[in-house]
Amino acid sequence: MAPYTATQAFIPLRVVTQRISNTPTKQLPHVAPILAATIADCRKAFHTPQSENLSKDGSENAILLHKLKTQLSALLQDKQPQARYAAVILIKATVEVGGWNVLQGAASWVRSLIGIMGRPHPLSTKKLCIITLTRMFLLTHEHQALVREITIPSLAGFTTACLNLAQGLGIQDSLLVVILQALSELIILHPTSFRPSVPQLQKLALSLIAPTPSDLGSEAAASPISTPVTDNARRLFVLFHVCGPRNTAGEEWARSLKTVLATTHRTADRVFRALIEDWRLSAENRVMQPIPASEVVSDQKPEPLALPSWTGIYAGIERLDGLLRTVQAFLATTTSAAVVLPVTNIMHLVDRILSALQPSSTRNSRIRPEIGRDEREGLGVGLPQLHVSAMGILSLMVSRMEGGFAAFSNTALEQVLWILENEREIEDVRMTAYRLVSQILSTFGPSLPKSSAVSLSRCVTLACADLLPPDKYSSQDGQACASHSKNASGINATSTNAGSYLKSVETQAKTSPAQQSVLATARELLPIAFTKLPKDFFSVAVRSQIDRTAILTNHKEAMLASVMNTATSKKGRKAAACILPLLARGYPEALEVETLLRPQMPLVQSRQKPEGMTMSDEDEELYAHEDHPSDIQNGFHRNGFGFNGNRNGQSDQIGSKDDILQSSTTSDGDMATIAEPPLVAQSTLTGLAEPKFTVSYTSSKRDREEDFNSTIQTGGSDVATLGSAGPTETGASSKRARLTMDQPPREHESIPAVDVQVLGAVVPQSSISEAVGATGAQFDVEQGSDESDFEMPTLYLEPDTDAEDDEDDDNDEDDD
């Protein structure tokens, strides 16, 4: 790949300058986005060192940079709004790419942009000016010299221009959002510069944090205020504490929050006057006078915050909701200093809001009959929204305090479940309640008492009902059955009632699915209910309902949680069914499912048969790997290759399938009883040659009996003698070897060494090893009686005498 030369670096820059010069002014707004994207490719040209500018290519690069800056300055001073609009876009792109190299000469641009904000330009141009200036101030924060030269001298004019725009009539919400966001970003970095403007900024924020659009006759704004505007206004109001005196930011924050809490209680006194509250306000916050029942509920001079006045129950509910969301902003906004959170005061406010329930004829509601019906009904309609805001405060408290909220966890959970039980028809209430219950269970689930099981079961059951699809055909089937029965009882049973179909379509149209946010929070709750609570916290019926819901809705996380946290079976009761088969069928490719299944599956051994291996060979191979007691001989364990031990300082010689048998000697050097005759050619301790052995082998006792019967019928012998001429033919069914002499000697008789030498001279030592290599059999030799399939008698290597031959013949005749 060729290196990126300086000439290639300033080619995009040359294109930008040429296109700005050749493009008509009215077409610049359309070309500005393309030029801004091209400037982003000129990063290397803007960051070229000064030493490289002395060369030919560097000199041309410096000329192009100077030309671009001159063109942008000319566009800012142009009289046509299209040119100034394009200049703002290109300046922002140039500053972000150039960095310090461009910012050090951007003071004139800053003054021109602030001037455009105060002139009658389109709102889109003013919005871009605010965004560009905010970006330039943020970039200069890393360079203290640029802060002193550009930012600090310009912040006062920028703030004044923003306030003038925000207080203008007919301002758009999009422009107001940009102004509030810019002030919130800059007030944290330069609190001292904003300190003189705090009173004016507070007045702007107080008019936006708790609007009352339902109030028709107050000083509220004529146009409704959108939610993004109020959210940014609350954040700016919370950040005013950074502009306080040195080292007093935490105290200013606490004082501001205390004022908001007092104002909220004052507003609640007026809004809840139709209810007889059990909760009583503390003496320090009781600063209001009761309003006569004949007058319309209102607050003409809100205290202690200087908020706009409001009139009417609907405006009061909107004001109270805005103040509750302001408390949420205090908990959600990051502070510049450590603060002390008044947990008790906040929980008192939340307790008061959640204790107020809707008036109902079925419930013994404590209401004031002297209050008008319209106000009572308006309060009943607005209470669910207030409960949602109060639960939002609890959610932020749990997120901020985590384990420190343990003292209030049980009370908060019971309050939330109580509200959910009474207002389960409201989707916003269900969504907020599911989210808050999930947070409480995730943090304090294992420590919850068993008394909360009933209310939590109703909450989980309601979540399952939200997740399951609605029964669209129940009403249709019922109406169809009713129509059919009615027609059948009449004269013409085959007639059809068309009204039933119209009613069914109308009923189906009224049925609307829950909001996606409600479904999302309900799905999050189900697996948490299994993993964060004890196994036997819910009853079998509730667990079964959760399992059915998880299966029908394909909720993998809930199914996994159910399988990993199965209920313990109680005495006398049937064990709960496990949904592991359904989980494996639904998600066979999931790694979590494979992790659960693999340890519980039996071991499946797949062994391929070598070519030429018969069924008896396969059985023999399986038997060779079993831990049979005959595999242990004289303290050594025998595997498929030999004995894993050494005797008398001799090392085992391992063959492919042969067992290595070793002999032992007595302490005086004479040959003792040989338990494992050697099957490979090697010299003994006495220096004599190995004796000749006769090898007979069968795979089992049944095979030996069958071979014996066939021998009697054919008159042959099943013993294969191995001689010096090489291996002889063996029977097809013989697999295990038994070593015997041609003529077994009697017991308790020793073998002279000289006779052993004679026998060694008769039989070559390589005959046995050749036989083993030819047959490929695995020998199993053990010491013991001849009654077992895997035992062999003790071998003696003493030559027979004539007398002993006669005794053997007599014994054979007796056996016959």
Short mmCIF file of N, CA, C and O in Angstrom, two decimals, residues 7-96:
data_model
loop_
_atom_site.label_atom_id
_atom_site.label_comp_id
_atom_site.label_asym_id
_atom_site.label_seq_id
_atom_site.Cartn_x
_atom_site.Cartn_y
_atom_site.Cartn_z
N THR A 7 0.54 15.61 -0.78
CA THR A 7 -0.28 16.05 -1.92
C THR A 7 -1.67 15.44 -1.85
O THR A 7 -2.69 16.11 -2.11
N GLN A 8 -1.76 14.15 -1.49
CA GLN A 8 -3.06 13.51 -1.34
C GLN A 8 -3.84 14.07 -0.16
O GLN A 8 -5.06 14.01 -0.14
N ALA A 9 -3.16 14.62 0.84
CA ALA A 9 -3.84 15.13 2.03
C ALA A 9 -4.63 16.38 1.74
O ALA A 9 -5.72 16.58 2.28
N PHE A 10 -4.10 17.29 0.89
CA PHE A 10 -4.81 18.55 0.67
C PHE A 10 -5.68 18.53 -0.60
O PHE A 10 -6.25 19.55 -0.97
N ILE A 11 -5.80 17.38 -1.26
CA ILE A 11 -6.70 17.31 -2.42
C ILE A 11 -8.15 17.53 -2.02
O ILE A 11 -8.87 18.33 -2.65
N PRO A 12 -8.70 16.85 -0.96
CA PRO A 12 -10.08 17.16 -0.55
C PRO A 12 -10.26 18.61 -0.13
O PRO A 12 -11.32 19.20 -0.38
N LEU A 13 -9.22 19.18 0.50
CA LEU A 13 -9.32 20.58 0.90
C LEU A 13 -9.42 21.50 -0.31
O LEU A 13 -10.17 22.49 -0.31
N ARG A 14 -8.69 21.18 -1.35
CA ARG A 14 -8.76 21.98 -2.57
C ARG A 14 -10.16 21.87 -3.21
O ARG A 14 -10.71 22.86 -3.72
N VAL A 15 -10.73 20.67 -3.17
CA VAL A 15 -12.07 20.47 -3.72
C VAL A 15 -13.09 21.32 -2.97
O VAL A 15 -13.99 21.93 -3.56
N VAL A 16 -12.96 21.39 -1.65
CA VAL A 16 -13.91 22.16 -0.84
C VAL A 16 -13.83 23.64 -1.19
O VAL A 16 -14.86 24.32 -1.39
N THR A 17 -12.63 24.17 -1.24
CA THR A 17 -12.48 25.59 -1.54
C THR A 17 -12.97 25.94 -2.95
O THR A 17 -13.61 26.99 -3.16
N GLN A 18 -12.69 25.08 -3.91
CA GLN A 18 -13.16 25.34 -5.27
C GLN A 18 -14.68 25.28 -5.36
O GLN A 18 -15.31 26.09 -6.05
N ARG A 19 -15.27 24.34 -4.64
CA ARG A 19 -16.73 24.22 -4.73
C ARG A 19 -17.42 25.37 -4.02
O ARG A 19 -18.50 25.81 -4.46
N ILE A 20 -16.86 25.86 -2.93
CA ILE A 20 -17.46 27.03 -2.28
C ILE A 20 -17.41 28.24 -3.20
O ILE A 20 -18.35 29.04 -3.27
N SER A 21 -16.33 28.39 -3.94
CA SER A 21 -16.18 29.54 -4.84
C SER A 21 -17.10 29.44 -6.04
O SER A 21 -17.62 30.47 -6.53
N ASN A 22 -17.34 28.26 -6.54
CA ASN A 22 -18.10 28.07 -7.77
C ASN A 22 -19.59 27.85 -7.56
O ASN A 22 -20.35 27.87 -8.54
N THR A 23 -20.02 27.59 -6.33
CA THR A 23 -21.44 27.31 -6.06
C THR A 23 -22.20 28.60 -5.83
O THR A 23 -21.75 29.46 -5.05
N PRO A 24 -23.35 28.79 -6.46
CA PRO A 24 -24.16 29.98 -6.19
C PRO A 24 -24.62 30.02 -4.74
O PRO A 24 -24.74 28.99 -4.07
N THR A 25 -24.88 31.22 -4.26
CA THR A 25 -25.22 31.39 -2.84
C THR A 25 -26.51 30.68 -2.49
O THR A 25 -26.62 30.08 -1.40
N LYS A 26 -27.49 30.70 -3.35
CA LYS A 26 -28.77 30.07 -3.02
C LYS A 26 -28.67 28.55 -2.97
O LYS A 26 -29.55 27.90 -2.37
N GLN A 27 -27.67 27.97 -3.57
CA GLN A 27 -27.50 26.51 -3.54
C GLN A 27 -26.58 26.04 -2.42
O GLN A 27 -26.42 24.83 -2.23
N LEU A 28 -25.98 26.96 -1.69
CA LEU A 28 -25.05 26.56 -0.62
C LEU A 28 -25.72 25.73 0.49
O LEU A 28 -25.11 24.80 1.00
N PRO A 29 -26.95 26.05 0.94
CA PRO A 29 -27.56 25.19 1.96
C PRO A 29 -27.71 23.74 1.54
O PRO A 29 -27.64 22.84 2.39
N HIS A 30 -27.90 23.49 0.24
CA HIS A 30 -28.03 22.11 -0.23
C HIS A 30 -26.68 21.42 -0.35
O HIS A 30 -26.60 20.19 -0.23
N VAL A 31 -25.64 22.18 -0.61
CA VAL A 31 -24.31 21.61 -0.79
C VAL A 31 -23.55 21.52 0.53
O VAL A 31 -22.58 20.76 0.65
N ALA A 32 -23.98 22.28 1.54
CA ALA A 32 -23.24 22.35 2.81
C ALA A 32 -23.06 20.99 3.47
O ALA A 32 -21.95 20.68 3.97
N PRO A 33 -24.06 20.10 3.55
CA PRO A 33 -23.81 18.78 4.17
C PRO A 33 -22.73 17.98 3.44
O PRO A 33 -21.91 17.31 4.08
N ILE A 34 -22.68 18.06 2.10
CA ILE A 34 -21.65 17.32 1.36
C ILE A 34 -20.27 17.91 1.62
O ILE A 34 -19.28 17.18 1.80
N LEU A 35 -20.19 19.23 1.67
CA LEU A 35 -18.90 19.87 1.95
C LEU A 35 -18.43 19.56 3.37
O LEU A 35 -17.22 19.38 3.60
N ALA A 36 -19.36 19.50 4.32
CA ALA A 36 -18.98 19.17 5.69
C ALA A 36 -18.42 17.75 5.78
O ALA A 36 -17.45 17.49 6.51
N ALA A 37 -19.01 16.82 5.04
CA ALA A 37 -18.49 15.44 5.03
C ALA A 37 -17.12 15.38 4.37
O ALA A 37 -16.25 14.58 4.78
N THR A 38 -16.87 16.22 3.36
CA THR A 38 -15.56 16.25 2.72
C THR A 38 -14.51 16.85 3.64
O THR A 38 -13.34 16.40 3.65
N ILE A 39 -14.89 17.85 4.42
CA ILE A 39 -13.94 18.45 5.37
C ILE A 39 -13.50 17.43 6.41
O ILE A 39 -12.35 17.46 6.90
N ALA A 40 -14.38 16.51 6.74
CA ALA A 40 -14.01 15.48 7.72
C ALA A 40 -12.87 14.59 7.22
O ALA A 40 -12.16 13.99 8.04
N ASP A 41 -12.64 14.54 5.91
CA ASP A 41 -11.53 13.75 5.35
C ASP A 41 -10.23 14.54 5.27
O ASP A 41 -9.22 14.01 4.80
N CYS A 42 -10.26 15.79 5.70
CA CYS A 42 -9.06 16.63 5.62
C CYS A 42 -8.33 16.74 6.96
O CYS A 42 -7.64 17.75 7.22
N ARG A 43 -8.49 15.76 7.82
CA ARG A 43 -7.89 15.85 9.15
C ARG A 43 -6.37 15.96 9.08
O ARG A 43 -5.75 16.71 9.83
N LYS A 44 -5.75 15.21 8.19
CA LYS A 44 -4.28 15.25 8.09
C LYS A 44 -3.80 16.60 7.58
O LYS A 44 -2.74 17.10 7.99
N ALA A 45 -4.59 17.22 6.72
CA ALA A 45 -4.19 18.53 6.21
C ALA A 45 -4.25 19.60 7.29
O ALA A 45 -3.41 20.51 7.34
N PHE A 46 -5.21 19.49 8.22
CA PHE A 46 -5.31 20.48 9.30
C PHE A 46 -4.23 20.28 10.35
O PHE A 46 -3.89 21.22 11.06
N HIS A 47 -3.71 19.06 10.49
CA HIS A 47 -2.74 18.77 11.54
C HIS A 47 -1.33 18.61 10.97
O HIS A 47 -0.49 17.95 11.59
N THR A 48 -1.04 19.20 9.84
CA THR A 48 0.31 19.13 9.27
C THR A 48 1.27 19.99 10.09
O THR A 48 0.96 21.15 10.39
N PRO A 49 2.43 19.46 10.50
CA PRO A 49 3.38 20.27 11.29
C PRO A 49 3.87 21.50 10.53
O PRO A 49 3.84 21.54 9.29
N GLN A 50 4.32 22.49 11.28
CA GLN A 50 4.78 23.74 10.67
C GLN A 50 6.04 23.51 9.84
O GLN A 50 6.27 24.21 8.85
N SER A 51 6.86 22.55 10.19
CA SER A 51 8.10 22.29 9.44
C SER A 51 7.80 21.78 8.04
O SER A 51 8.54 22.06 7.10
N GLU A 52 6.71 21.03 7.87
CA GLU A 52 6.37 20.51 6.55
C GLU A 52 5.76 21.59 5.66
O GLU A 52 5.70 21.42 4.45
N ASN A 53 5.28 22.66 6.25
CA ASN A 53 4.70 23.73 5.43
C ASN A 53 5.74 24.51 4.63
O ASN A 53 5.41 25.28 3.74
N LEU A 54 7.02 24.32 4.98
CA LEU A 54 8.08 25.02 4.25
C LEU A 54 8.33 24.39 2.89
O LEU A 54 8.91 25.04 2.00
N SER A 55 7.95 23.13 2.70
CA SER A 55 8.14 22.49 1.41
C SER A 55 7.09 22.98 0.42
O SER A 55 6.21 23.77 0.74
N LYS A 56 7.22 22.49 -0.81
CA LYS A 56 6.30 22.94 -1.86
C LYS A 56 4.88 22.48 -1.56
O LYS A 56 3.92 23.27 -1.63
N ASP A 57 4.73 21.19 -1.22
CA ASP A 57 3.40 20.68 -0.91
C ASP A 57 2.86 21.33 0.36
O ASP A 57 1.67 21.66 0.45
N GLY A 58 3.70 21.51 1.38
CA GLY A 58 3.26 22.13 2.62
C GLY A 58 2.84 23.57 2.42
O GLY A 58 1.90 24.06 3.03
N SER A 59 3.52 24.27 1.56
CA SER A 59 3.14 25.65 1.28
C SER A 59 1.78 25.73 0.62
O SER A 59 0.94 26.58 0.96
N GLU A 60 1.51 24.82 -0.29
CA GLU A 60 0.19 24.80 -0.94
C GLU A 60 -0.90 24.44 0.07
O GLU A 60 -2.01 24.97 0.03
N ASN A 61 -0.58 23.54 0.99
CA ASN A 61 -1.54 23.16 2.03
C ASN A 61 -1.88 24.36 2.92
O ASN A 61 -3.05 24.61 3.24
N ALA A 62 -0.87 25.12 3.33
CA ALA A 62 -1.11 26.30 4.16
C ALA A 62 -1.94 27.35 3.43
O ALA A 62 -2.82 28.01 4.01
N ILE A 63 -1.71 27.48 2.13
CA ILE A 63 -2.48 28.44 1.34
C ILE A 63 -3.95 28.03 1.28
O ILE A 63 -4.86 28.86 1.41
N LEU A 64 -4.21 26.72 1.12
CA LEU A 64 -5.59 26.24 1.05
C LEU A 64 -6.31 26.42 2.40
O LEU A 64 -7.50 26.77 2.43
N LEU A 65 -5.61 26.19 3.51
CA LEU A 65 -6.22 26.39 4.83
C LEU A 65 -6.59 27.86 5.02
O LEU A 65 -7.68 28.18 5.53
N HIS A 66 -5.68 28.75 4.68
CA HIS A 66 -5.98 30.17 4.81
C HIS A 66 -7.14 30.58 3.90
O HIS A 66 -8.00 31.40 4.30
N LYS A 67 -7.21 30.01 2.72
CA LYS A 67 -8.30 30.32 1.80
C LYS A 67 -9.64 29.85 2.35
O LYS A 67 -10.66 30.57 2.25
N LEU A 68 -9.67 28.65 2.97
CA LEU A 68 -10.92 28.14 3.55
C LEU A 68 -11.40 29.02 4.69
O LEU A 68 -12.60 29.34 4.77
N LYS A 69 -10.50 29.43 5.59
CA LYS A 69 -10.90 30.29 6.69
C LYS A 69 -11.43 31.63 6.18
O LYS A 69 -12.41 32.18 6.72
N THR A 70 -10.79 32.16 5.15
CA THR A 70 -11.24 33.43 4.59
C THR A 70 -12.63 33.30 3.98
O THR A 70 -13.50 34.19 4.13
N GLN A 71 -12.88 32.19 3.29
CA GLN A 71 -14.19 31.97 2.69
C GLN A 71 -15.28 31.84 3.75
O GLN A 71 -16.38 32.38 3.59
N LEU A 72 -15.00 31.14 4.84
CA LEU A 72 -16.00 30.98 5.90
C LEU A 72 -16.30 32.32 6.58
O LEU A 72 -17.45 32.61 6.92
N SER A 73 -15.28 33.12 6.80
CA SER A 73 -15.50 34.45 7.39
C SER A 73 -16.34 35.33 6.47
O SER A 73 -17.22 36.08 6.92
N ALA A 74 -16.10 35.21 5.17
CA ALA A 74 -16.89 36.00 4.21
C ALA A 74 -18.34 35.53 4.18
O ALA A 74 -19.27 36.36 4.06
N LEU A 75 -18.57 34.24 4.28
CA LEU A 75 -19.95 33.74 4.29
C LEU A 75 -20.70 34.20 5.54
O LEU A 75 -21.91 34.45 5.49
N LEU A 76 -20.00 34.28 6.70
CA LEU A 76 -20.66 34.75 7.92
C LEU A 76 -21.09 36.21 7.79
O LEU A 76 -22.11 36.63 8.36
N GLN A 77 -20.33 37.00 7.05
CA GLN A 77 -20.66 38.41 6.91
C GLN A 77 -21.58 38.69 5.71
O GLN A 77 -21.94 39.85 5.47
N ASP A 78 -21.94 37.66 5.01
CA ASP A 78 -22.80 37.83 3.83
C ASP A 78 -24.20 38.28 4.27
O ASP A 78 -24.69 37.93 5.35
N LYS A 79 -24.86 39.04 3.41
CA LYS A 79 -26.19 39.54 3.74
C LYS A 79 -27.28 38.51 3.48
O LYS A 79 -28.38 38.64 4.03
N GLN A 80 -27.04 37.53 2.66
CA GLN A 80 -28.06 36.53 2.35
C GLN A 80 -28.07 35.44 3.43
O GLN A 80 -27.03 34.94 3.85
N PRO A 81 -29.26 35.06 3.91
CA PRO A 81 -29.34 34.05 4.99
C PRO A 81 -28.84 32.69 4.54
O PRO A 81 -28.37 31.90 5.37
N GLN A 82 -28.93 32.36 3.24
CA GLN A 82 -28.43 31.06 2.78
C GLN A 82 -26.92 30.93 3.00
O GLN A 82 -26.42 29.87 3.38
N ALA A 83 -26.20 32.01 2.79
CA ALA A 83 -24.75 31.98 2.98
C ALA A 83 -24.39 31.82 4.45
O ALA A 83 -23.48 31.05 4.80
N ARG A 84 -25.10 32.51 5.33
CA ARG A 84 -24.80 32.39 6.76
C ARG A 84 -25.17 31.00 7.29
O ARG A 84 -24.48 30.46 8.16
N TYR A 85 -26.25 30.45 6.76
CA TYR A 85 -26.63 29.09 7.17
C TYR A 85 -25.54 28.08 6.79
O TYR A 85 -25.15 27.23 7.60
N ALA A 86 -25.04 28.18 5.57
CA ALA A 86 -23.97 27.27 5.14
C ALA A 86 -22.69 27.52 5.91
O ALA A 86 -21.94 26.58 6.23
N ALA A 87 -22.41 28.78 6.26
CA ALA A 87 -21.19 29.10 7.00
C ALA A 87 -21.21 28.46 8.39
O ALA A 87 -20.18 27.96 8.87
N VAL A 88 -22.35 28.48 9.06
CA VAL A 88 -22.45 27.87 10.41
C VAL A 88 -22.17 26.38 10.33
O VAL A 88 -21.44 25.82 11.17
N ILE A 89 -22.73 25.71 9.33
CA ILE A 89 -22.50 24.26 9.21
C ILE A 89 -21.03 23.96 8.94
O ILE A 89 -20.42 23.07 9.57
N LEU A 90 -20.40 24.70 8.05
CA LEU A 90 -19.01 24.44 7.68
C LEU A 90 -18.05 24.83 8.81
O LEU A 90 -17.00 24.18 8.98
N ILE A 91 -18.39 25.85 9.58
CA ILE A 91 -17.53 26.22 10.71
C ILE A 91 -17.51 25.12 11.76
O ILE A 91 -16.46 24.77 12.32
N LYS A 92 -18.67 24.56 12.03
CA LYS A 92 -18.72 23.46 13.02
C LYS A 92 -17.89 22.26 12.55
O LYS A 92 -17.13 21.66 13.34
N ALA A 93 -18.00 21.90 11.29
CA ALA A 93 -17.21 20.77 10.77
C ALA A 93 -15.72 21.09 10.80
O ALA A 93 -14.88 20.23 11.14
N THR A 94 -15.34 22.33 10.49
CA THR A 94 -13.92 22.71 10.47
C THR A 94 -13.34 22.72 11.87
O THR A 94 -12.20 22.26 12.09
N VAL A 95 -14.09 23.20 12.85
CA VAL A 95 -13.59 23.25 14.22
C VAL A 95 -13.41 21.85 14.79
O VAL A 95 -12.42 21.55 15.48
N GLU A 96 -14.34 20.96 14.52
CA GLU A 96 -14.22 19.60 15.05
C GLU A 96 -13.05 18.85 14.44
O GLU A 96 -12.41 18.03 15.12
#
